[in-house]
Amino acid sequence: MSDTENTKPETAADDAAPAPEAQENTDGTSTGDAPAEDAIAKLTAELDAMRDKLLRALAEAENTRRRAEKEVKDSRDYSVSNFAKDMLDVADNLSRAVGSVDAATLDGVPDGVKNLVEGVAMTEKAMLSKMERHGVKKVDPAPGDAFDPHRHQAVAQIPSDQPAGRIASVMQTGFVIGERTLRAAMVAVSAGSPAGSSDTGGNGVDVTA
């Protein structure tokens, strides 16, 4: 048998070059994994950005909802503010009328006069009750109470037997509507006892502000 007969024909598989092996990077990863890792990192960054945008949108929506609720509540609570201010003069006149009559002076007067006085007092009480139903409440401080600049208006500082900085006398009652002052109560603030009226001990109230 000749040498040519013993020689096997070469196949296409034998001619194919061996597949190149993936090279390893210095950190132990192969260069073939780099594109996949880059894609994962990019998707992760995009996901984080979308999550951040979503959280911001949810926070803005919540803030908008709260602002809307507050506006609705304020509109409901303070819608009668202008009307209530107009009614304060009526309430003041009724209060003055009731306060000008001493119960002792009603003895011996005709029943018609007594009924009139009682009717005015009942009218004042009913009016204040109706105003309170709509959030309008009377602020009626008393001598000795602490001065509150949000509820009281100091129009004078006078010597009195009250501690310095406390309310000495009340000139006009005030009113609030909800958490807002509709009209501050007009008061005189104590400067201390007459003997030490020039020394308020640092607790005096500046009525010129």
PDB file of C-alpha atoms in Angstrom:
ATOM      1  CA  MET A   1       0.000   0.000   0.000  1.00  0.00           C
ATOM      2  CA  SER A   2       1.448   3.382  -0.911  1.00  0.00           C
ATOM      3  CA  ASP A   3       2.154   6.197   1.452  1.00  0.00           C
ATOM      4  CA  THR A   4      -0.559   8.287  -0.130  1.00  0.00           C
ATOM      5  CA  GLU A   5      -3.142   5.684   0.740  1.00  0.00           C
ATOM      6  CA  ASN A   6      -2.193   5.723   4.446  1.00  0.00           C
ATOM      7  CA  THR A   7      -2.467   9.483   4.675  1.00  0.00           C
ATOM      8  CA  LYS A   8      -5.874  10.638   6.063  1.00  0.00           C
ATOM      9  CA  PRO A   9      -7.549  13.567   4.338  1.00  0.00           C
ATOM     10  CA  GLU A  10      -7.662  16.740   6.377  1.00  0.00           C
ATOM     11  CA  THR A  11     -11.143  17.863   7.437  1.00  0.00           C
ATOM     12  CA  ALA A  12     -12.489  21.371   7.771  1.00  0.00           C
ATOM     13  CA  ALA A  13     -12.574  20.946  11.547  1.00  0.00           C
ATOM     14  CA  ASP A  14      -8.867  20.239  11.563  1.00  0.00           C
ATOM     15  CA  ASP A  15      -8.253  23.427   9.635  1.00  0.00           C
ATOM     16  CA  ALA A  16     -10.324  25.573  12.055  1.00  0.00           C
ATOM     17  CA  ALA A  17      -8.211  27.702  14.382  1.00  0.00           C
ATOM     18  CA  PRO A  18      -8.765  27.186  18.097  1.00  0.00           C
ATOM     19  CA  ALA A  19     -11.153  29.757  19.745  1.00  0.00           C
ATOM     20  CA  PRO A  20      -9.275  32.474  21.552  1.00  0.00           C
ATOM     21  CA  GLU A  21      -9.534  32.256  25.281  1.00  0.00           C
ATOM     22  CA  ALA A  22     -10.978  35.218  27.193  1.00  0.00           C
ATOM     23  CA  GLN A  23      -8.217  37.263  28.694  1.00  0.00           C
ATOM     24  CA  GLU A  24      -8.331  37.997  32.340  1.00  0.00           C
ATOM     25  CA  ASN A  25      -8.097  41.493  33.738  1.00  0.00           C
ATOM     26  CA  THR A  26      -5.836  42.339  36.623  1.00  0.00           C
ATOM     27  CA  ASP A  27      -8.846  42.197  38.985  1.00  0.00           C
ATOM     28  CA  GLY A  28      -9.587  38.583  38.039  1.00  0.00           C
ATOM     29  CA  THR A  29     -12.520  39.280  35.711  1.00  0.00           C
ATOM     30  CA  SER A  30     -12.410  38.424  32.098  1.00  0.00           C
ATOM     31  CA  THR A  31     -12.567  41.019  29.374  1.00  0.00           C
ATOM     32  CA  GLY A  32     -15.601  39.255  27.959  1.00  0.00           C
ATOM     33  CA  ASP A  33     -17.653  40.214  31.063  1.00  0.00           C
ATOM     34  CA  ALA A  34     -16.937  43.958  30.821  1.00  0.00           C
ATOM     35  CA  PRO A  35     -19.761  44.856  28.385  1.00  0.00           C
ATOM     36  CA  ALA A  36     -22.299  43.045  30.524  1.00  0.00           C
ATOM     37  CA  GLU A  37     -21.103  44.802  33.692  1.00  0.00           C
ATOM     38  CA  ASP A  38     -21.232  48.176  31.949  1.00  0.00           C
ATOM     39  CA  ALA A  39     -24.802  47.505  30.852  1.00  0.00           C
ATOM     40  CA  ILE A  40     -25.811  46.493  34.392  1.00  0.00           C
ATOM     41  CA  ALA A  41     -24.206  49.607  35.859  1.00  0.00           C
ATOM     42  CA  LYS A  42     -25.994  51.785  33.303  1.00  0.00           C
ATOM     43  CA  LEU A  43     -29.368  50.157  34.015  1.00  0.00           C
ATOM     44  CA  THR A  44     -28.803  50.488  37.757  1.00  0.00           C
ATOM     45  CA  ALA A  45     -28.048  54.215  37.391  1.00  0.00           C
ATOM     46  CA  GLU A  46     -31.152  54.712  35.261  1.00  0.00           C
ATOM     47  CA  LEU A  47     -33.249  52.822  37.828  1.00  0.00           C
ATOM     48  CA  ASP A  48     -31.918  54.978  40.662  1.00  0.00           C
ATOM     49  CA  ALA A  49     -32.669  58.132  38.676  1.00  0.00           C
ATOM     50  CA  MET A  50     -36.224  56.979  37.956  1.00  0.00           C
ATOM     51  CA  ARG A  51     -36.739  56.040  41.613  1.00  0.00           C
ATOM     52  CA  ASP A  52     -35.525  59.494  42.679  1.00  0.00           C
ATOM     53  CA  LYS A  53     -37.882  61.198  40.217  1.00  0.00           C
ATOM     54  CA  LEU A  54     -40.769  59.066  41.432  1.00  0.00           C
ATOM     55  CA  LEU A  55     -40.094  59.904  45.078  1.00  0.00           C
ATOM     56  CA  ARG A  56     -39.884  63.612  44.250  1.00  0.00           C
ATOM     57  CA  ALA A  57     -43.149  63.441  42.310  1.00  0.00           C
ATOM     58  CA  LEU A  58     -44.874  61.652  45.203  1.00  0.00           C
ATOM     59  CA  ALA A  59     -43.557  64.209  47.701  1.00  0.00           C
ATOM     60  CA  GLU A  60     -44.749  67.096  45.519  1.00  0.00           C
ATOM     61  CA  ALA A  61     -48.164  65.487  45.124  1.00  0.00           C
ATOM     62  CA  GLU A  62     -48.425  65.058  48.911  1.00  0.00           C
ATOM     63  CA  ASN A  63     -47.426  68.693  49.496  1.00  0.00           C
ATOM     64  CA  THR A  64     -50.004  69.836  46.949  1.00  0.00           C
ATOM     65  CA  ARG A  65     -52.688  67.751  48.645  1.00  0.00           C
ATOM     66  CA  ARG A  66     -51.840  69.210  52.049  1.00  0.00           C
ATOM     67  CA  ARG A  67     -51.857  72.778  50.715  1.00  0.00           C
ATOM     68  CA  ALA A  68     -55.228  72.192  49.104  1.00  0.00           C
ATOM     69  CA  GLU A  69     -56.650  70.765  52.334  1.00  0.00           C
ATOM     70  CA  LYS A  70     -55.318  73.745  54.313  1.00  0.00           C
ATOM     71  CA  GLU A  71     -56.787  76.219  51.828  1.00  0.00           C
ATOM     72  CA  VAL A  72     -60.165  74.496  52.025  1.00  0.00           C
ATOM     73  CA  LYS A  73     -60.032  74.487  55.822  1.00  0.00           C
ATOM     74  CA  ASP A  74     -58.980  78.145  56.006  1.00  0.00           C
ATOM     75  CA  SER A  75     -61.705  79.090  53.548  1.00  0.00           C
ATOM     76  CA  ARG A  76     -64.270  77.282  55.662  1.00  0.00           C
ATOM     77  CA  ASP A  77     -62.987  78.573  59.023  1.00  0.00           C
ATOM     78  CA  TYR A  78     -62.337  82.186  58.069  1.00  0.00           C
ATOM     79  CA  SER A  79     -65.005  82.828  55.438  1.00  0.00           C
ATOM     80  CA  VAL A  80     -67.082  84.797  57.967  1.00  0.00           C
ATOM     81  CA  SER A  81     -64.190  87.025  59.111  1.00  0.00           C
ATOM     82  CA  ASN A  82     -65.447  90.196  57.419  1.00  0.00           C
ATOM     83  CA  PHE A  83     -69.014  89.626  58.586  1.00  0.00           C
ATOM     84  CA  ALA A  84     -67.818  88.892  62.120  1.00  0.00           C
ATOM     85  CA  LYS A  85     -65.801  92.130  62.216  1.00  0.00           C
ATOM     86  CA  ASP A  86     -68.901  94.078  61.257  1.00  0.00           C
ATOM     87  CA  MET A  87     -70.864  92.415  64.060  1.00  0.00           C
ATOM     88  CA  LEU A  88     -68.311  93.314  66.745  1.00  0.00           C
ATOM     89  CA  ASP A  89     -69.761  96.814  67.089  1.00  0.00           C
ATOM     90  CA  VAL A  90     -73.184  95.308  67.735  1.00  0.00           C
ATOM     91  CA  ALA A  91     -71.714  92.956  70.336  1.00  0.00           C
ATOM     92  CA  ASP A  92     -69.916  95.884  72.002  1.00  0.00           C
ATOM     93  CA  ASN A  93     -73.113  97.951  72.197  1.00  0.00           C
ATOM     94  CA  LEU A  94     -75.037  95.073  73.717  1.00  0.00           C
ATOM     95  CA  SER A  95     -72.259  94.495  76.231  1.00  0.00           C
ATOM     96  CA  ARG A  96     -72.178  98.169  77.208  1.00  0.00           C
ATOM     97  CA  ALA A  97     -75.946  98.215  77.608  1.00  0.00           C
ATOM     98  CA  VAL A  98     -75.879  95.192  79.890  1.00  0.00           C
ATOM     99  CA  GLY A  99     -72.873  96.461  81.850  1.00  0.00           C
ATOM    100  CA  SER A 100     -74.419  99.873  82.448  1.00  0.00           C
ATOM    101  CA  VAL A 101     -77.249  98.417  84.539  1.00  0.00           C
ATOM    102  CA  ASP A 102     -76.503  97.204  88.032  1.00  0.00           C
ATOM    103  CA  ALA A 103     -78.724  94.412  89.280  1.00  0.00           C
ATOM    104  CA  ALA A 104     -79.284  96.358  92.508  1.00  0.00           C
ATOM    105  CA  THR A 105     -80.773  99.298  90.607  1.00  0.00           C
ATOM    106  CA  LEU A 106     -83.486  97.057  89.173  1.00  0.00           C
ATOM    107  CA  ASP A 107     -85.182  96.746  92.539  1.00  0.00           C
ATOM    108  CA  GLY A 108     -88.365  98.762  92.576  1.00  0.00           C
ATOM    109  CA  VAL A 109     -88.379  99.524  88.851  1.00  0.00           C
ATOM    110  CA  PRO A 110     -91.378  98.576  86.682  1.00  0.00           C
ATOM    111  CA  ASP A 111     -91.445  95.042  85.350  1.00  0.00           C
ATOM    112  CA  GLY A 112     -91.304  96.368  81.807  1.00  0.00           C
ATOM    113  CA  VAL A 113     -87.870  97.861  82.449  1.00  0.00           C
ATOM    114  CA  LYS A 114     -86.649  94.645  84.036  1.00  0.00           C
ATOM    115  CA  ASN A 115     -87.889  92.659  81.069  1.00  0.00           C
ATOM    116  CA  LEU A 116     -86.129  95.042  78.720  1.00  0.00           C
ATOM    117  CA  VAL A 117     -82.813  94.676  80.522  1.00  0.00           C
ATOM    118  CA  GLU A 118     -83.167  90.917  80.663  1.00  0.00           C
ATOM    119  CA  GLY A 119     -84.047  90.867  76.969  1.00  0.00           C
ATOM    120  CA  VAL A 120     -80.889  92.818  76.079  1.00  0.00           C
ATOM    121  CA  ALA A 121     -78.782  90.449  78.203  1.00  0.00           C
ATOM    122  CA  MET A 122     -80.352  87.420  76.543  1.00  0.00           C
ATOM    123  CA  THR A 123     -79.777  88.972  73.114  1.00  0.00           C
ATOM    124  CA  GLU A 124     -76.088  89.492  73.897  1.00  0.00           C
ATOM    125  CA  LYS A 125     -75.762  85.927  75.163  1.00  0.00           C
ATOM    126  CA  ALA A 126     -77.513  84.489  72.104  1.00  0.00           C
ATOM    127  CA  MET A 127     -75.385  86.556  69.738  1.00  0.00           C
ATOM    128  CA  LEU A 128     -72.116  85.448  71.339  1.00  0.00           C
ATOM    129  CA  SER A 129     -73.324  81.858  71.242  1.00  0.00           C
ATOM    130  CA  LYS A 130     -74.152  82.065  67.539  1.00  0.00           C
ATOM    131  CA  MET A 131     -70.798  83.700  66.773  1.00  0.00           C
ATOM    132  CA  GLU A 132     -68.992  80.982  68.711  1.00  0.00           C
ATOM    133  CA  ARG A 133     -70.723  78.344  66.577  1.00  0.00           C
ATOM    134  CA  HIS A 134     -68.908  79.884  63.620  1.00  0.00           C
ATOM    135  CA  GLY A 135     -65.534  79.923  65.366  1.00  0.00           C
ATOM    136  CA  VAL A 136     -65.692  83.492  66.719  1.00  0.00           C
ATOM    137  CA  LYS A 137     -64.857  83.536  70.437  1.00  0.00           C
ATOM    138  CA  LYS A 138     -64.618  86.336  72.950  1.00  0.00           C
ATOM    139  CA  VAL A 139     -61.259  87.188  74.512  1.00  0.00           C
ATOM    140  CA  ASP A 140     -61.999  88.685  77.913  1.00  0.00           C
ATOM    141  CA  PRO A 141     -58.787  89.020  79.956  1.00  0.00           C
ATOM    142  CA  ALA A 142     -58.831  89.975  83.610  1.00  0.00           C
ATOM    143  CA  PRO A 143     -56.467  92.102  85.702  1.00  0.00           C
ATOM    144  CA  GLY A 144     -53.490  89.993  86.724  1.00  0.00           C
ATOM    145  CA  ASP A 145     -53.501  87.852  83.568  1.00  0.00           C
ATOM    146  CA  ALA A 146     -50.276  87.544  81.620  1.00  0.00           C
ATOM    147  CA  PHE A 147     -49.944  89.911  78.682  1.00  0.00           C
ATOM    148  CA  ASP A 148     -50.132  88.085  75.332  1.00  0.00           C
ATOM    149  CA  PRO A 149     -49.012  90.259  72.393  1.00  0.00           C
ATOM    150  CA  HIS A 150     -50.870  87.960  70.010  1.00  0.00           C
ATOM    151  CA  ARG A 151     -54.203  88.460  71.809  1.00  0.00           C
ATOM    152  CA  HIS A 152     -53.824  91.789  73.637  1.00  0.00           C
ATOM    153  CA  GLN A 153     -53.040  95.344  72.586  1.00  0.00           C
ATOM    154  CA  ALA A 154     -51.324  97.432  75.247  1.00  0.00           C
ATOM    155  CA  VAL A 155     -52.493 101.033  75.020  1.00  0.00           C
ATOM    156  CA  ALA A 156     -51.031 102.251  78.318  1.00  0.00           C
ATOM    157  CA  GLN A 157     -48.633 101.322  81.093  1.00  0.00           C
ATOM    158  CA  ILE A 158     -49.815 102.363  84.519  1.00  0.00           C
ATOM    159  CA  PRO A 159     -48.844 101.782  88.153  1.00  0.00           C
ATOM    160  CA  SER A 160     -51.050  99.189  89.810  1.00  0.00           C
ATOM    161  CA  ASP A 161     -51.085  96.522  92.466  1.00  0.00           C
ATOM    162  CA  GLN A 162     -50.518  93.898  89.749  1.00  0.00           C
ATOM    163  CA  PRO A 163     -46.999  92.608  89.046  1.00  0.00           C
ATOM    164  CA  ALA A 164     -45.083  94.535  86.408  1.00  0.00           C
ATOM    165  CA  GLY A 165     -45.839  93.310  82.914  1.00  0.00           C
ATOM    166  CA  ARG A 166     -49.237  91.869  83.893  1.00  0.00           C
ATOM    167  CA  ILE A 167     -52.574  93.253  82.756  1.00  0.00           C
ATOM    168  CA  ALA A 168     -53.670  96.093  85.042  1.00  0.00           C
ATOM    169  CA  SER A 169     -57.082  96.831  83.515  1.00  0.00           C
ATOM    170  CA  VAL A 170     -59.171  95.939  80.452  1.00  0.00           C
ATOM    171  CA  MET A 171     -60.591  98.669  78.261  1.00  0.00           C
ATOM    172  CA  GLN A 172     -62.160  96.564  75.521  1.00  0.00           C
ATOM    173  CA  THR A 173     -62.635  92.848  75.064  1.00  0.00           C
ATOM    174  CA  GLY A 174     -61.191  91.110  72.037  1.00  0.00           C
ATOM    175  CA  PHE A 175     -62.281  88.359  69.683  1.00  0.00           C
ATOM    176  CA  VAL A 176     -60.565  85.507  67.863  1.00  0.00           C
ATOM    177  CA  ILE A 177     -61.709  83.417  64.919  1.00  0.00           C
ATOM    178  CA  GLY A 178     -60.165  79.991  64.839  1.00  0.00           C
ATOM    179  CA  GLU A 179     -56.479  80.489  65.584  1.00  0.00           C
ATOM    180  CA  ARG A 180     -56.429  84.080  64.330  1.00  0.00           C
ATOM    181  CA  THR A 181     -56.992  87.276  66.266  1.00  0.00           C
ATOM    182  CA  LEU A 182     -60.023  89.065  64.905  1.00  0.00           C
ATOM    183  CA  ARG A 183     -59.598  92.000  67.273  1.00  0.00           C
ATOM    184  CA  ALA A 184     -57.036  92.272  70.037  1.00  0.00           C
ATOM    185  CA  ALA A 185     -58.283  93.121  73.506  1.00  0.00           C
ATOM    186  CA  MET A 186     -57.304  96.652  74.551  1.00  0.00           C
ATOM    187  CA  VAL A 187     -55.554  96.578  77.922  1.00  0.00           C
ATOM    188  CA  ALA A 188     -53.401  98.679  80.218  1.00  0.00           C
ATOM    189  CA  VAL A 189     -50.238  96.962  81.411  1.00  0.00           C
ATOM    190  CA  SER A 190     -49.019  97.248  84.953  1.00  0.00           C
ATOM    191  CA  ALA A 191     -45.774  99.098  85.634  1.00  0.00           C
ATOM    192  CA  GLY A 192     -45.672  97.731  89.157  1.00  0.00           C
ATOM    193  CA  SER A 193     -46.640  99.323  92.438  1.00  0.00           C
ATOM    194  CA  PRO A 194     -46.777 103.139  92.524  1.00  0.00           C
ATOM    195  CA  ALA A 195     -43.711 103.248  94.769  1.00  0.00           C
ATOM    196  CA  GLY A 196     -41.635 101.313  92.258  1.00  0.00           C
ATOM    197  CA  SER A 197     -43.370 102.220  89.033  1.00  0.00           C
ATOM    198  CA  SER A 198     -40.106 103.384  87.496  1.00  0.00           C
ATOM    199  CA  ASP A 199     -38.544  99.964  88.017  1.00  0.00           C
ATOM    200  CA  THR A 200     -40.332  97.187  86.143  1.00  0.00           C
ATOM    201  CA  GLY A 201     -37.661  94.668  86.909  1.00  0.00           C
ATOM    202  CA  GLY A 202     -37.169  93.978  83.229  1.00  0.00           C
ATOM    203  CA  ASN A 203     -40.713  92.656  82.867  1.00  0.00           C
ATOM    204  CA  GLY A 204     -42.344  95.817  81.554  1.00  0.00           C
ATOM    205  CA  VAL A 205     -44.108  95.896  78.207  1.00  0.00           C
ATOM    206  CA  ASP A 206     -43.192  98.467  75.570  1.00  0.00           C
ATOM    207  CA  VAL A 207     -46.525  99.974  74.595  1.00  0.00           C
ATOM    208  CA  THR A 208     -44.973 102.209  71.942  1.00  0.00           C
ATOM    209  CA  ALA A 209     -44.340  99.276  69.585  1.00  0.00           C
TER     210      ALA A 209
END
